Amino acid sequence: MHGEYKVPGGKLVVVDLDVEGGVLRHARVAGDFFLEPDEALDAVDHALEGAPADTDAAGLAARIDAAMPEGTVMYGLTSEGIGIAVRRALAHAADWTDYDWQLIHEGPQSPALHMALDEVLTTEVAAGRRAPTLRVWEWGAPSVIIGSFQSLRNEVDPEGAARHGIEVVRRISGGGAMFVEPGNTITYSLSVPEALVQGLSFQDSYAYLDDWVLGALADMGIKAWYQPLNDIATDQGKIAGAAQKRVVGPGGGPGAVLHHVTMSYDIDADKMLEVLRIGREKLSDKGTKSAKKRVDPLRRQTGLAREAVIERMIDSFRGRYGLVDGKVTPEELARARELARSKFGAPEWTARVP
């Protein structure tokens, strides 16, 4: 069995192993990480030998930590990262490069249609009718998008939203409210087979699916990192938030994961505060006193036009994993338009948690 895992902000870990009698055998760990002293690598392999095959990543990490020679230094590597690579090997997880990725980047669309496209395209990936897809959104109108489980009245000030002509829609994924304006926001979705995140915990899947964009930001001179559970941050503040939804495959079989990210290119913080009810507890939990300090626009950090930032992100993904231009099919668009009308544009859905 073969498993690979790139440690967030670190290096690639590769594990090859067998399972015999319900335990791990012949484990060999490799990668482009740094590890001192040399004998520490043998200690890692020996720590995995004989471990029950159902041991989780944390349990495997504990075995490795206990076996490390005194003074061991890991750089670009963590014991938990090794444990995750083992779990991915046991789950027969796929790698990014196992797929032919498709890009969808079309013209501006309504907020409700964007919500519907996320559901339709991810369902198509789950059914095996669509290749794994990176979709870059263009917004046709300003909007507040609330998480699937958020209370509408607790998150949105209806008078503020009406005053600024902002549409409120509810998405299928969890997480918090997003305030978006055309030209000020960069949003993308990944619709990926469940096999890509096999062996990863829910939290680890966020870091794994966000790693490529951290590399793209680094290429633009921004040192960013994944901040659990679902933020991308820099030393100057949060720049993005992610959310996920798991979609079951046909007949309850392997499905797909929707992972979407909204990034603040620029932001009208005063308007955002008039529309969103951002409580003091939420702000204090982030260690700040002002909502304006919670979101740091990409425009200031990159000095690039929004279109240039998007182009560099796409180029970075293409360079890593390959990417061909695609489009929403007529059948997918028809289904999405119907969902936008009957579900995402309907008050019953938007206010399903009043």
C-alpha positions as a Python dict, from the first residue, in 0.01 Angstrom:
ca = {
    (1, 'M'): (0, 0, 0),
    (2, 'H'): (120, 349, -84),
    (3, 'G'): (19, 678, 75),
    (4, 'E'): (128, 1039, 36),
    (5, 'Y'): (58, 1350, 240),
    (6, 'K'): (201, 1700, 217),
    (7, 'V'): (235, 1847, 563),
    (8, 'P'): (66, 2193, 560),
    (9, 'G'): (344, 2447, 527),
    (10, 'G'): (593, 2159, 516),
    (11, 'K'): (714, 1877, 298),
    (12, 'L'): (585, 1562, 130),
    (13, 'V'): (567, 1241, 333),
    (14, 'V'): (549, 909, 146),
    (15, 'V'): (469, 577, 314),
    (16, 'D'): (480, 227, 168),
    (17, 'L'): (358, -63, 382),
    (18, 'D'): (181, -395, 404),
    (19, 'V'): (-89, -524, 638),
    (20, 'E'): (-54, -877, 769),
    (21, 'G'): (-275, -1025, 1037),
    (22, 'G'): (-437, -688, 1104),
    (23, 'V'): (-111, -507, 1182),
    (24, 'L'): (131, -290, 985),
    (25, 'R'): (434, -461, 836),
    (26, 'H'): (739, -350, 635),
    (27, 'A'): (658, 22, 669),
    (28, 'R'): (901, 252, 492),
    (29, 'V'): (878, 629, 527),
    (30, 'A'): (1041, 865, 275),
    (31, 'G'): (1004, 1220, 148),
    (32, 'D'): (1174, 1553, 84),
    (33, 'F'): (1167, 1653, 452),
    (34, 'F'): (1466, 1706, 683),
    (35, 'L'): (1530, 1480, 980),
    (36, 'E'): (1817, 1457, 1225),
    (37, 'P'): (1983, 1231, 1330),
    (38, 'D'): (1987, 980, 1044),
    (39, 'E'): (1885, 691, 1269),
    (40, 'A'): (1559, 871, 1346),
    (41, 'L'): (1417, 749, 1013),
    (42, 'D'): (1479, 387, 1112),
    (43, 'A'): (1313, 463, 1445),
    (44, 'V'): (1004, 588, 1262),
    (45, 'D'): (981, 270, 1055),
    (46, 'H'): (1027, 52, 1362),
    (47, 'A'): (760, 248, 1552),
    (48, 'L'): (507, 169, 1279),
    (49, 'E'): (597, -199, 1264),
    (50, 'G'): (331, -405, 1433),
    (51, 'A'): (89, -121, 1494),
    (52, 'P'): (-277, -230, 1467),
    (53, 'A'): (-405, -134, 1123),
    (54, 'D'): (-702, 49, 1276),
    (55, 'T'): (-481, 286, 1479),
    (56, 'D'): (-576, 646, 1402),
    (57, 'A'): (-328, 915, 1299),
    (58, 'A'): (-295, 1049, 1653),
    (59, 'G'): (-219, 701, 1788),
    (60, 'L'): (45, 642, 1522),
    (61, 'A'): (198, 981, 1599),
    (62, 'A'): (222, 886, 1967),
    (63, 'R'): (408, 566, 1879),
    (64, 'I'): (651, 763, 1663),
    (65, 'D'): (711, 1031, 1927),
    (66, 'A'): (786, 765, 2189),
    (67, 'A'): (1043, 600, 1959),
    (68, 'M'): (1237, 910, 1855),
    (69, 'P'): (1603, 933, 1964),
    (70, 'E'): (1678, 1212, 2209),
    (71, 'G'): (1740, 1541, 2033),
    (72, 'T'): (1553, 1446, 1715),
    (73, 'V'): (1477, 1744, 1492),
    (74, 'M'): (1204, 1734, 1228),
    (75, 'Y'): (1186, 2008, 966),
    (76, 'G'): (898, 2007, 720),
    (77, 'L'): (777, 1691, 890),
    (78, 'T'): (556, 1602, 1186),
    (79, 'S'): (480, 1272, 1351),
    (80, 'E'): (110, 1338, 1289),
    (81, 'G'): (184, 1397, 921),
    (82, 'I'): (343, 1052, 904),
    (83, 'G'): (36, 908, 1074),
    (84, 'I'): (-191, 1074, 819),
    (85, 'A'): (18, 939, 531),
    (86, 'V'): (-21, 590, 679),
    (87, 'R'): (-398, 632, 709),
    (88, 'R'): (-415, 750, 347),
    (89, 'A'): (-219, 443, 238),
    (90, 'L'): (-458, 215, 424),
    (91, 'A'): (-758, 395, 272),
    (92, 'H'): (-614, 372, -81),
    (93, 'A'): (-645, 749, -109),
    (94, 'A'): (-599, 920, -443),
    (95, 'D'): (-355, 1201, -518),
    (96, 'W'): (-421, 1534, -689),
    (97, 'T'): (-223, 1422, -992),
    (98, 'D'): (-439, 1111, -1036),
    (99, 'Y'): (-711, 1327, -1191),
    (100, 'D'): (-766, 1536, -1502),
    (101, 'W'): (-877, 1866, -1348),
    (102, 'Q'): (-1123, 2095, -1520),
    (103, 'L'): (-1148, 2473, -1480),
    (104, 'I'): (-1478, 2661, -1492),
    (105, 'H'): (-1446, 3039, -1495),
    (106, 'E'): (-1750, 3199, -1654),
    (107, 'G'): (-1923, 3537, -1645),
    (108, 'P'): (-2105, 3695, -1350),
    (109, 'Q'): (-2395, 3497, -1208),
    (110, 'S'): (-2654, 3558, -938),
    (111, 'P'): (-2578, 3450, -579),
    (112, 'A'): (-2860, 3192, -583),
    (113, 'L'): (-2727, 3039, -905),
    (114, 'H'): (-2379, 3010, -755),
    (115, 'M'): (-2522, 2816, -461),
    (116, 'A'): (-2706, 2586, -702),
    (117, 'L'): (-2401, 2531, -923),
    (118, 'D'): (-2200, 2417, -621),
    (119, 'E'): (-2462, 2154, -545),
    (120, 'V'): (-2510, 2038, -903),
    (121, 'L'): (-2143, 2016, -999),
    (122, 'T'): (-2042, 1834, -681),
    (123, 'T'): (-2327, 1588, -729),
    (124, 'E'): (-2203, 1525, -1082),
    (125, 'V'): (-1850, 1459, -954),
    (126, 'A'): (-1994, 1217, -695),
    (127, 'A'): (-2178, 1033, -971),
    (128, 'G'): (-1863, 1009, -1185),
    (129, 'R'): (-2015, 1214, -1466),
    (130, 'R'): (-1785, 1514, -1418),
    (131, 'A'): (-1410, 1543, -1372),
    (132, 'P'): (-1283, 1704, -1051),
    (133, 'T'): (-1345, 2073, -1097),
    (134, 'L'): (-1200, 2406, -989),
    (135, 'R'): (-1468, 2672, -1036),
    (136, 'V'): (-1380, 3040, -1000),
    (137, 'W'): (-1685, 3254, -930),
    (138, 'E'): (-1777, 3592, -1072),
    (139, 'W'): (-2045, 3770, -872),
    (140, 'G'): (-2343, 3929, -1047),
    (141, 'A'): (-2466, 4114, -737),
    (142, 'P'): (-2363, 4193, -379),
    (143, 'S'): (-2469, 3931, -131),
    (144, 'V'): (-2451, 3783, 214),
    (145, 'I'): (-2418, 3406, 209),
    (146, 'I'): (-2501, 3242, 539),
    (147, 'G'): (-2396, 2894, 646),
    (148, 'S'): (-2637, 2603, 628),
    (149, 'F'): (-2698, 2600, 1003),
    (150, 'Q'): (-2687, 2970, 1088),
    (151, 'S'): (-2983, 3167, 1218),
    (152, 'L'): (-3094, 3423, 961),
    (153, 'R'): (-3205, 3680, 1218),
    (154, 'N'): (-2887, 3641, 1422),
    (155, 'E'): (-2655, 3691, 1127),
    (156, 'V'): (-2817, 3954, 906),
    (157, 'D'): (-2960, 4298, 972),
    (158, 'P'): (-3252, 4307, 723),
    (159, 'E'): (-3270, 4686, 720),
    (160, 'G'): (-2900, 4718, 643),
    (161, 'A'): (-2922, 4456, 370),
    (162, 'A'): (-3222, 4627, 210),
    (163, 'R'): (-3059, 4969, 233),
    (164, 'H'): (-2754, 4850, 40),
    (165, 'G'): (-2943, 4626, -204),
    (166, 'I'): (-2779, 4310, -75),
    (167, 'E'): (-2937, 3971, -143),
    (168, 'V'): (-2922, 3709, 131),
    (169, 'V'): (-2884, 3342, 33),
    (170, 'R'): (-2811, 3025, 228),
    (171, 'R'): (-2553, 2773, 110),
    (172, 'I'): (-2543, 2395, 162),
    (173, 'S'): (-2216, 2399, 359),
    (174, 'G'): (-2169, 2495, 722),
    (175, 'G'): (-1955, 2775, 859),
    (176, 'G'): (-2009, 3146, 897),
    (177, 'A'): (-2158, 3431, 697),
    (178, 'M'): (-1975, 3575, 398),
    (179, 'F'): (-2013, 3937, 285),
    (180, 'V'): (-1935, 3973, -85),
    (181, 'E'): (-1938, 4251, -343),
    (182, 'P'): (-1853, 4215, -713),
    (183, 'G'): (-1498, 4328, -771),
    (184, 'N'): (-1405, 4303, -403),
    (185, 'T'): (-1424, 3927, -352),
    (186, 'I'): (-1247, 3621, -491),
    (187, 'T'): (-1439, 3296, -449),
    (188, 'Y'): (-1361, 2950, -578),
    (189, 'S'): (-1499, 2599, -533),
    (190, 'L'): (-1332, 2261, -551),
    (191, 'S'): (-1561, 1969, -632),
    (192, 'V'): (-1346, 1663, -569),
    (193, 'P'): (-1394, 1285, -539),
    (194, 'E'): (-1409, 1162, -182),
    (195, 'A'): (-1106, 942, -258),
    (196, 'L'): (-885, 1252, -261),
    (197, 'V'): (-939, 1310, 112),
    (198, 'Q'): (-955, 945, 222),
    (199, 'G'): (-763, 891, 545),
    (200, 'L'): (-790, 1256, 646),
    (201, 'S'): (-989, 1384, 939),
    (202, 'F'): (-1246, 1654, 869),
    (203, 'Q'): (-1004, 1919, 996),
    (204, 'D'): (-707, 1779, 806),
    (205, 'S'): (-909, 1783, 482),
    (206, 'Y'): (-943, 2161, 510),
    (207, 'A'): (-568, 2207, 537),
    (208, 'Y'): (-506, 1957, 257),
    (209, 'L'): (-747, 2121, 12),
    (210, 'D'): (-621, 2470, 100),
    (211, 'D'): (-252, 2391, 53),
    (212, 'W'): (-236, 2479, -317),
    (213, 'V'): (-369, 2829, -260),
    (214, 'L'): (-113, 2889, 15),
    (215, 'G'): (151, 2816, -248),
    (216, 'A'): (-17, 3051, -494),
    (217, 'L'): (-21, 3328, -233),
    (218, 'A'): (344, 3264, -152),
    (219, 'D'): (429, 3313, -519),
    (220, 'M'): (264, 3657, -488),
    (221, 'G'): (476, 3747, -187),
    (222, 'I'): (217, 3665, 81),
    (223, 'K'): (317, 3432, 364),
    (224, 'A'): (-15, 3273, 455),
    (225, 'W'): (-111, 2972, 661),
    (226, 'Y'): (-407, 2753, 740),
    (227, 'Q'): (-567, 2848, 1071),
    (228, 'P'): (-801, 2579, 1209),
    (229, 'L'): (-1071, 2511, 1143),
    (230, 'N'): (-1142, 2699, 824),
    (231, 'D'): (-945, 3024, 791),
    (232, 'I'): (-649, 3135, 581),
    (233, 'A'): (-450, 3403, 762),
    (234, 'T'): (-139, 3618, 742),
    (235, 'D'): (44, 3810, 1010),
    (236, 'Q'): (-167, 4109, 904),
    (237, 'G'): (-502, 3938, 947),
    (238, 'K'): (-748, 3687, 807),
    (239, 'I'): (-780, 3690, 428),
    (240, 'A'): (-1012, 3395, 358),
    (241, 'G'): (-1257, 3146, 500),
    (242, 'A'): (-1346, 2799, 377),
    (243, 'A'): (-1648, 2571, 408),
    (244, 'Q'): (-1723, 2213, 306),
    (245, 'K'): (-2010, 1981, 225),
    (246, 'R'): (-1991, 1605, 172),
    (247, 'V'): (-2216, 1463, -101),
    (248, 'V'): (-2304, 1092, -100),
    (249, 'G'): (-2254, 898, -422),
    (250, 'P'): (-2521, 698, -607),
    (251, 'G'): (-2662, 417, -396),
    (252, 'G'): (-2477, 543, -92),
    (253, 'G'): (-2138, 471, -248),
    (254, 'P'): (-1825, 689, -248),
    (255, 'G'): (-1920, 1049, -301),
    (256, 'A'): (-1759, 1388, -341),
    (257, 'V'): (-1651, 1686, -134),
    (258, 'L'): (-1741, 2047, -200),
    (259, 'H'): (-1474, 2280, -63),
    (260, 'H'): (-1523, 2649, -131),
    (261, 'V'): (-1322, 2952, -23),
    (262, 'T'): (-1408, 3320, -17),
    (263, 'M'): (-1114, 3560, -15),
    (264, 'S'): (-1131, 3934, 53),
    (265, 'Y'): (-961, 4124, -225),
    (266, 'D'): (-1101, 4451, -93),
    (267, 'I'): (-1377, 4522, 154),
    (268, 'D'): (-1609, 4800, 264),
    (269, 'A'): (-1589, 4721, 636),
    (270, 'D'): (-1838, 4989, 737),
    (271, 'K'): (-2100, 4850, 499),
    (272, 'M'): (-2028, 4497, 617),
    (273, 'L'): (-2095, 4602, 977),
    (274, 'E'): (-2427, 4756, 875),
    (275, 'V'): (-2537, 4430, 713),
    (276, 'L'): (-2390, 4158, 935),
    (277, 'R'): (-2466, 4122, 1304),
    (278, 'I'): (-2113, 4047, 1422),
    (279, 'G'): (-2130, 3982, 1793),
    (280, 'R'): (-1876, 4094, 2047),
    (281, 'E'): (-1807, 3737, 2153),
    (282, 'K'): (-1706, 3639, 1801),
    (283, 'L'): (-1470, 3934, 1772),
    (284, 'S'): (-1316, 3877, 2114),
    (285, 'D'): (-1265, 3511, 2027),
    (286, 'K'): (-1048, 3627, 1737),
    (287, 'G'): (-845, 3847, 1971),
    (288, 'T'): (-956, 4174, 1812),
    (289, 'K'): (-1174, 4467, 1906),
    (290, 'S'): (-1275, 4576, 1558),
    (291, 'A'): (-1429, 4382, 1272),
    (292, 'K'): (-1223, 4595, 1035),
    (293, 'K'): (-908, 4432, 1170),
    (294, 'R'): (-1043, 4081, 1116),
    (295, 'V'): (-1026, 4084, 737),
    (296, 'D'): (-717, 4201, 551),
    (297, 'P'): (-775, 4263, 179),
    (298, 'L'): (-552, 4102, -81),
    (299, 'R'): (-538, 4425, -280),
    (300, 'R'): (-320, 4591, -20),
    (301, 'Q'): (-99, 4289, 37),
    (302, 'T'): (-34, 4207, -329),
    (303, 'G'): (-61, 4541, -505),
    (304, 'L'): (-215, 4347, -794),
    (305, 'A'): (-546, 4390, -973),
    (306, 'R'): (-812, 4136, -874),
    (307, 'E'): (-800, 3979, -1220),
    (308, 'A'): (-423, 3936, -1191),
    (309, 'V'): (-457, 3765, -853),
    (310, 'I'): (-711, 3521, -998),
    (311, 'E'): (-494, 3454, -1302),
    (312, 'R'): (-193, 3377, -1084),
    (313, 'M'): (-398, 3145, -865),
    (314, 'I'): (-521, 2953, -1169),
    (315, 'D'): (-170, 2935, -1314),
    (316, 'S'): (-39, 2801, -982),
    (317, 'F'): (-302, 2525, -973),
    (318, 'R'): (-235, 2437, -1336),
    (319, 'G'): (140, 2416, -1273),
    (320, 'R'): (91, 2183, -978),
    (321, 'Y'): (-178, 1946, -1096),
    (322, 'G'): (-270, 2027, -1456),
    (323, 'L'): (-590, 2205, -1555),
    (324, 'V'): (-794, 2220, -1874),
    (325, 'D'): (-1056, 2479, -1955),
    (326, 'G'): (-1413, 2355, -1930),
    (327, 'K'): (-1764, 2484, -1889),
    (328, 'V'): (-2094, 2412, -1724),
    (329, 'T'): (-2290, 2183, -1954),
    (330, 'P'): (-2638, 2284, -2073),
    (331, 'E'): (-2788, 2003, -1863),
    (332, 'E'): (-2601, 2114, -1549),
    (333, 'L'): (-2701, 2476, -1605),
    (334, 'A'): (-3067, 2385, -1650),
    (335, 'R'): (-3067, 2188, -1324),
    (336, 'A'): (-2886, 2469, -1143),
    (337, 'R'): (-3133, 2731, -1266),
    (338, 'E'): (-3422, 2519, -1143),
    (339, 'L'): (-3254, 2476, -802),
    (340, 'A'): (-3182, 2849, -785),
    (341, 'R'): (-3553, 2912, -838),
    (342, 'S'): (-3707, 2637, -627),
    (343, 'K'): (-3455, 2613, -343),
    (344, 'F'): (-3184, 2877, -309),
    (345, 'G'): (-3408, 3165, -411),
    (346, 'A'): (-3698, 3050, -194),
    (347, 'P'): (-3769, 3215, 143),
    (348, 'E'): (-3838, 2871, 293),
    (349, 'W'): (-3476, 2769, 239),
    (350, 'T'): (-3316, 3101, 326),
    (351, 'A'): (-3509, 3118, 655),
    (352, 'R'): (-3506, 2747, 735),
    (353, 'V'): (-3318, 2842, 1052),
    (354, 'P'): (-3506, 3164, 1133),
}
